[in-house]
CSV table of C-alpha atoms in Angstrom, one decimal:
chain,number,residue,atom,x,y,z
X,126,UNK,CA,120.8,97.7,48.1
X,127,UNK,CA,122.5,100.8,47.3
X,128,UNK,CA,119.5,103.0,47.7
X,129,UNK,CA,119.2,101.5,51.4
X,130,UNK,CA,122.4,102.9,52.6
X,131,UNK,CA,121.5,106.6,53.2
X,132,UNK,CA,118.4,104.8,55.5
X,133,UNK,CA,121.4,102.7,57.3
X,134,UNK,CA,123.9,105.7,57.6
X,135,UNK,CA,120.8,108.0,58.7
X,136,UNK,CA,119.6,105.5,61.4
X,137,UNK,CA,123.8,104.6,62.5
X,138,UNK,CA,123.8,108.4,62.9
X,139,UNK,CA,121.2,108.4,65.1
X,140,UNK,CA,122.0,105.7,67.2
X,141,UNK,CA,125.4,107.2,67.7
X,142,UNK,CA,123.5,110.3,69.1
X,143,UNK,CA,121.6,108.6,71.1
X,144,UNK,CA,124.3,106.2,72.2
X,145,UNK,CA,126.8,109.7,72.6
X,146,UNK,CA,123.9,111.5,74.8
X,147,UNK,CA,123.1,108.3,77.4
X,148,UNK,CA,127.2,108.5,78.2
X,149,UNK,CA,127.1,112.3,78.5
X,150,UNK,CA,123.8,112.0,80.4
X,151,UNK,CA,125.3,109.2,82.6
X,152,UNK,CA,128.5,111.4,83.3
X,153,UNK,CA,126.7,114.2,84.4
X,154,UNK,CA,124.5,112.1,86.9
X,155,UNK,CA,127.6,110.0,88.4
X,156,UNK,CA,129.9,113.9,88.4
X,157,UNK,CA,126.7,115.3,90.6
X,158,UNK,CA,126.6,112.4,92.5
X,159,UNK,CA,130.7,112.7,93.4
X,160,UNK,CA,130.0,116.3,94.1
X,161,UNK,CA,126.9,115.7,96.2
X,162,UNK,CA,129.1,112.7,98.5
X,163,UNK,CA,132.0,115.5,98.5
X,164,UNK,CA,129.9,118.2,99.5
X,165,UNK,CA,128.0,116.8,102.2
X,166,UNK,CA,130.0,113.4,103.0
X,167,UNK,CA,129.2,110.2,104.1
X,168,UNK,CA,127.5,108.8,107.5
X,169,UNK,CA,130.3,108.1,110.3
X,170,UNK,CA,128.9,104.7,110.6
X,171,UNK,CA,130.5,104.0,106.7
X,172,UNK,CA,134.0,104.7,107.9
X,173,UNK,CA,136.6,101.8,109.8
X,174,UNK,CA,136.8,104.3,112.3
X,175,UNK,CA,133.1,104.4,113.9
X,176,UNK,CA,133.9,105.0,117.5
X,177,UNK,CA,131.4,102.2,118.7
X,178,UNK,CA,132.8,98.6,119.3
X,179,UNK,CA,130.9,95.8,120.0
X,180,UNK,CA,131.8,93.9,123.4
X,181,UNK,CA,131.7,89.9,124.0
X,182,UNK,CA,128.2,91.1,125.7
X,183,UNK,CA,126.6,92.5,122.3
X,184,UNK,CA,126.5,96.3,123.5
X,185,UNK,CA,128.0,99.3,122.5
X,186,UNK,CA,131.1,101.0,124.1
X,187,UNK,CA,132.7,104.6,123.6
X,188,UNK,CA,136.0,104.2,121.5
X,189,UNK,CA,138.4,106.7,122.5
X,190,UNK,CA,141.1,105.3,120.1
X,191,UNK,CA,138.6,105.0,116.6
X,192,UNK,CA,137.6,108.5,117.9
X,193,UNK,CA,141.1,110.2,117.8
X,194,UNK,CA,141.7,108.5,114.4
X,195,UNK,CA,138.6,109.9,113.3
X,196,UNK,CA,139.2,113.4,114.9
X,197,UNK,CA,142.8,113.4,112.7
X,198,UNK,CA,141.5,112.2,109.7
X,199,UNK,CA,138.5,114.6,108.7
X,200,UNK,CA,141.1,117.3,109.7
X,201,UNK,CA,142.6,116.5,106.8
X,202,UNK,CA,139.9,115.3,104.6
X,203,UNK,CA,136.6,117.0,104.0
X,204,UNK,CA,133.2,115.5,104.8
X,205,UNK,CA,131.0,117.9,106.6
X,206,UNK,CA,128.1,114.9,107.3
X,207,UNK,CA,130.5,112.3,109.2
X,208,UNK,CA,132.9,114.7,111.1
X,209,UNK,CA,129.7,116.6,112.3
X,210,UNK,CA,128.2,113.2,113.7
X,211,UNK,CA,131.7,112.7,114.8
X,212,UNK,CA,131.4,115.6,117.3
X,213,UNK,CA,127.6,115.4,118.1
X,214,UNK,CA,129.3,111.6,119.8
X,215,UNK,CA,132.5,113.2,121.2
X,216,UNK,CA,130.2,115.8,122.8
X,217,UNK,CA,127.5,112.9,124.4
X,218,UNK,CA,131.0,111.3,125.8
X,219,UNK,CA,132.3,114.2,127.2
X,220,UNK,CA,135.4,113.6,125.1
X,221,UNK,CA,137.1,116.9,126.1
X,222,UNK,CA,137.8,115.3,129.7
X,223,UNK,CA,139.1,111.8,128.5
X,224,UNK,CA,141.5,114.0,125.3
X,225,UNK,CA,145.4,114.6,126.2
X,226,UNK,CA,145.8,118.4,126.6
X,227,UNK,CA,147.6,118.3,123.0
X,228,UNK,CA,144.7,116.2,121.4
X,229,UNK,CA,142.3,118.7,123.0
X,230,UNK,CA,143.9,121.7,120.9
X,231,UNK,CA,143.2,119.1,118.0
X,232,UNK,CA,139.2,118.7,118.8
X,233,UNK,CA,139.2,122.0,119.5
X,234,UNK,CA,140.3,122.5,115.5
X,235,UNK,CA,137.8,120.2,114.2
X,236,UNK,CA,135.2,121.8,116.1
X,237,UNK,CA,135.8,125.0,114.6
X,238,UNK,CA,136.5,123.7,111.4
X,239,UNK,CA,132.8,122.1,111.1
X,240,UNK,CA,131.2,124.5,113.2
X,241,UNK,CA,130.5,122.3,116.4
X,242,UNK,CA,128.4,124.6,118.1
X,243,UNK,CA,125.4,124.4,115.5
X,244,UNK,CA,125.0,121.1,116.5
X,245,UNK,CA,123.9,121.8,119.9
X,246,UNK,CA,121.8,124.4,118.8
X,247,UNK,CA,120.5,122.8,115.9
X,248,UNK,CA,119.5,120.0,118.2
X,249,UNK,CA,117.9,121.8,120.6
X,250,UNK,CA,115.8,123.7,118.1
X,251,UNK,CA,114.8,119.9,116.9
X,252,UNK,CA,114.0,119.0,120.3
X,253,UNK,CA,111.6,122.1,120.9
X,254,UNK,CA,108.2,120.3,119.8
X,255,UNK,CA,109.0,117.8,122.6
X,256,UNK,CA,109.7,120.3,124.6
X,257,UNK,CA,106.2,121.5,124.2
X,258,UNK,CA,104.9,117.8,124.2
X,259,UNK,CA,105.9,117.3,127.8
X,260,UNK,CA,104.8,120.2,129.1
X,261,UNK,CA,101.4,119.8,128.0
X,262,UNK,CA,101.5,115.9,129.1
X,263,UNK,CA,102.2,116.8,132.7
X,264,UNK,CA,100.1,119.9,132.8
X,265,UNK,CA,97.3,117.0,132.0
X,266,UNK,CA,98.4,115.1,135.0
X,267,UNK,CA,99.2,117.7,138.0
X,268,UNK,CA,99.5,116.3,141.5
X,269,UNK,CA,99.4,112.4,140.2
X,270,UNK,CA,102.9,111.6,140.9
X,271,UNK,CA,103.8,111.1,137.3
X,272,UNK,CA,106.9,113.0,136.4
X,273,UNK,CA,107.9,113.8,133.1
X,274,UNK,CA,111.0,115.1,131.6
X,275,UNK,CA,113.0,115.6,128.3
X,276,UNK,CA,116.5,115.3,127.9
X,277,UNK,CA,119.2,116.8,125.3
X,278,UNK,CA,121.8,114.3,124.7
X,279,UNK,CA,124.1,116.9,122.8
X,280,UNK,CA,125.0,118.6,126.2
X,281,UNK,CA,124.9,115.5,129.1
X,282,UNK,CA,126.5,117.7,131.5
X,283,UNK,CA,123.4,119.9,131.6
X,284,UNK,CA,120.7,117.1,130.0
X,285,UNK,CA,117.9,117.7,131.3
X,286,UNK,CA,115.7,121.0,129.7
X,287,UNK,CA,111.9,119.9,130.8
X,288,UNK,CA,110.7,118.6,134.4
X,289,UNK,CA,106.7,118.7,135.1
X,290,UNK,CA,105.9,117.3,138.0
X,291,UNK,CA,109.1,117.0,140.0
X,292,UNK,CA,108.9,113.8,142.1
X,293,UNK,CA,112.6,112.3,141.7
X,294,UNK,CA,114.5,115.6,143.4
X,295,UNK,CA,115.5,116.3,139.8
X,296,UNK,CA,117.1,119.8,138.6
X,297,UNK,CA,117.0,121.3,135.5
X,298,UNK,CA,120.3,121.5,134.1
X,299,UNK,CA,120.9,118.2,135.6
X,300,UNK,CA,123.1,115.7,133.8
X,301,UNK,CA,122.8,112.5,132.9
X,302,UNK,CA,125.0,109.5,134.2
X,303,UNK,CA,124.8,106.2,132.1
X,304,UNK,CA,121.6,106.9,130.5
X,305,UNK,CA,123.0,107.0,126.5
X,306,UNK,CA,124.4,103.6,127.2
X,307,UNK,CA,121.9,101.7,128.0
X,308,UNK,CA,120.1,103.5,125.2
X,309,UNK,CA,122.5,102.4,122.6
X,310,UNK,CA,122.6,99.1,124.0
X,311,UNK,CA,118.9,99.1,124.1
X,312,UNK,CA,119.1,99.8,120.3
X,313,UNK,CA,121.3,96.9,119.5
X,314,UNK,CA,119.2,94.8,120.6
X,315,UNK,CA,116.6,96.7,118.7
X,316,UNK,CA,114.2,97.7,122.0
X,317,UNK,CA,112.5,101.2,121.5
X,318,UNK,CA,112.5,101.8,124.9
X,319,UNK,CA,114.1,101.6,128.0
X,320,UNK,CA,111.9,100.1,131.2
X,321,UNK,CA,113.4,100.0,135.1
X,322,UNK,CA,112.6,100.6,138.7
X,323,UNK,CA,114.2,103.5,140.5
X,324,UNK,CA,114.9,103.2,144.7
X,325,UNK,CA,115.5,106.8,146.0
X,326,UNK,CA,115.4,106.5,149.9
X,327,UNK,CA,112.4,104.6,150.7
X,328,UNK,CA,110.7,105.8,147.6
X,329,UNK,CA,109.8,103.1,144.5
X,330,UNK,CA,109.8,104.9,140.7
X,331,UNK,CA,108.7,103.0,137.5
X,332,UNK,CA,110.6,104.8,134.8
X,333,UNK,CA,110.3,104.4,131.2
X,334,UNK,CA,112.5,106.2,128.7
X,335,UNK,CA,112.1,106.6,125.2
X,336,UNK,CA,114.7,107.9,122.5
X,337,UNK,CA,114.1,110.6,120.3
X,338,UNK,CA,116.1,109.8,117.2
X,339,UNK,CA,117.2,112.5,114.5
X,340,UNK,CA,118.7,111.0,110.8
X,341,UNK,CA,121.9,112.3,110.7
X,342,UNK,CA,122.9,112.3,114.5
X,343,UNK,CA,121.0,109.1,115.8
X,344,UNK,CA,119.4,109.4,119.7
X,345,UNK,CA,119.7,113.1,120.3
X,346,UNK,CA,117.0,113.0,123.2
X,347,UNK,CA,115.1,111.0,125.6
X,348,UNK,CA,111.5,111.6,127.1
X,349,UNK,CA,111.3,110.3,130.8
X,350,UNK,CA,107.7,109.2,132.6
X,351,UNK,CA,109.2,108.4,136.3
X,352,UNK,CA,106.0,107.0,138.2
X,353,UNK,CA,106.0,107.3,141.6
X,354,UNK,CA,104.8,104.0,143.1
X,355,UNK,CA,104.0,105.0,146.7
X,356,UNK,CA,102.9,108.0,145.8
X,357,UNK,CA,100.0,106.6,143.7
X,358,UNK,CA,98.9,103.6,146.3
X,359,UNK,CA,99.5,106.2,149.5
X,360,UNK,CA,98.0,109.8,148.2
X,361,UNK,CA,96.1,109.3,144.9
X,362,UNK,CA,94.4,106.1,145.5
X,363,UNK,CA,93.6,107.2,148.4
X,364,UNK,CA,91.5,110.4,147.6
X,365,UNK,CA,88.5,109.8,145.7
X,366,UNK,CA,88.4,113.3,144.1
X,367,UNK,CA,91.9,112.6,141.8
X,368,UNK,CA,90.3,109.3,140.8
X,369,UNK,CA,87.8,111.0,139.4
């Protein structure tokens, strides 16, 4: 029994090793993982302060009361992920306009603070492939009636960056009106896509719009097909050469 315990100390030893480098092992793993949430944060939608509420309806409205707590609050305390989300939605809502001249100077702080203006760009430099996706698209249906166009949600002022096919009057540099919306209520009740009629003048459109999402920012862009109903049964149905 006595010669047994240099086995027993030798295998105690061990198992306090082993035991001693699973702890240090699971320390380093949970410090990383601290460091990673400090460095790049959290998504808005984790904090009380999500400027979205929910009406009696089920859809989403603009908060500009969670927004302001949120604006103050990641002044204070770092997280580079939520605070950027944070102004990619204050930009869509044209926040600037709806912000008391005091809590302007206050955005205006957070958006230098997190660098604001990458988001536009990096958004736009997302949305270049669809860029190039709707271009070829209405090249492929010229003189049809079917208008295509792509719309950057980080700058609603000036939305609309693509148009082939102009049939709606539409600019570009044109704005959007309540478009993001009826997106985001779309997505609640979890519809990919947005179908309606459009009457301009005499004129009958059927429009489809689809979202472009992006991970950290949510619906950063839309793709419009506007189809111009009178056009199709009045010019293309009528001409046997387009047909074919």
């Amino acid at each position: 029994m006595i010669k047994a315990l240099p086995s027993e100390l030798t295998i105690n030893v061990v198992a306090s090793i082993i035991v001693s480098l699973l702890f240090l092992a699971t320390g380093f793993l949970w410090g990383k993982y601290k460091e990673r949430r400090r460095k790049f944060g959290r998504n808005l939608e984790e904090y009380d302060f999500y400027p979205f509420t929910v009406t009696r309806e089920n859809f989403g409205e603009f908060s500009l009361k969670d927004f302001r707590l949120g604006m103050h609050y990641f002044l204070k305390n770092e997280d580079h992920t939520a605070a950027r989300q944070l102004i990619f939605i204050g930009e869509q809502n044209n926040v600037r306009a709806q912000l008391e001249p005091t809590e302007q100077k206050v955005y205006a702080q957070l958006f230098e603070k997190y660098n604001g203006k990458t988001i536009a760009d990096d958004t736009h430099e997302f949305l270049e492939n669809y860029e190039r996706i709707v271009r070829l698209i209405g090249k492929s249906f010229p003189n049809t009636g079917i208008e295509i166009l792509l719309h950057n949600l980080a700058d609603p002022a000036h939305s609309l960056i693509t148009l082939e096919n102009n049939a709606t009057g539409r600019h570009l540099r044109d704005g959007t009106t309540n478009l993001l919306i009826d997106l985001k209520k779309r997505q609640l009740l979890n519809e990919e896509k947005l179908n309606y009629e459009l009457n301009i003048g005499a004129r009958k459109f059927k429009c489809t719009t689809i979202p472009i999402k992006r991970k950290e920012f949510g619906i950063v862009g839309v793709i419009c097909i506007n189809i111009g109903a009178n056009y199709i049964t009045e010019e293309v149905l009528q001409d046997r050469q387009r047909i074919e």
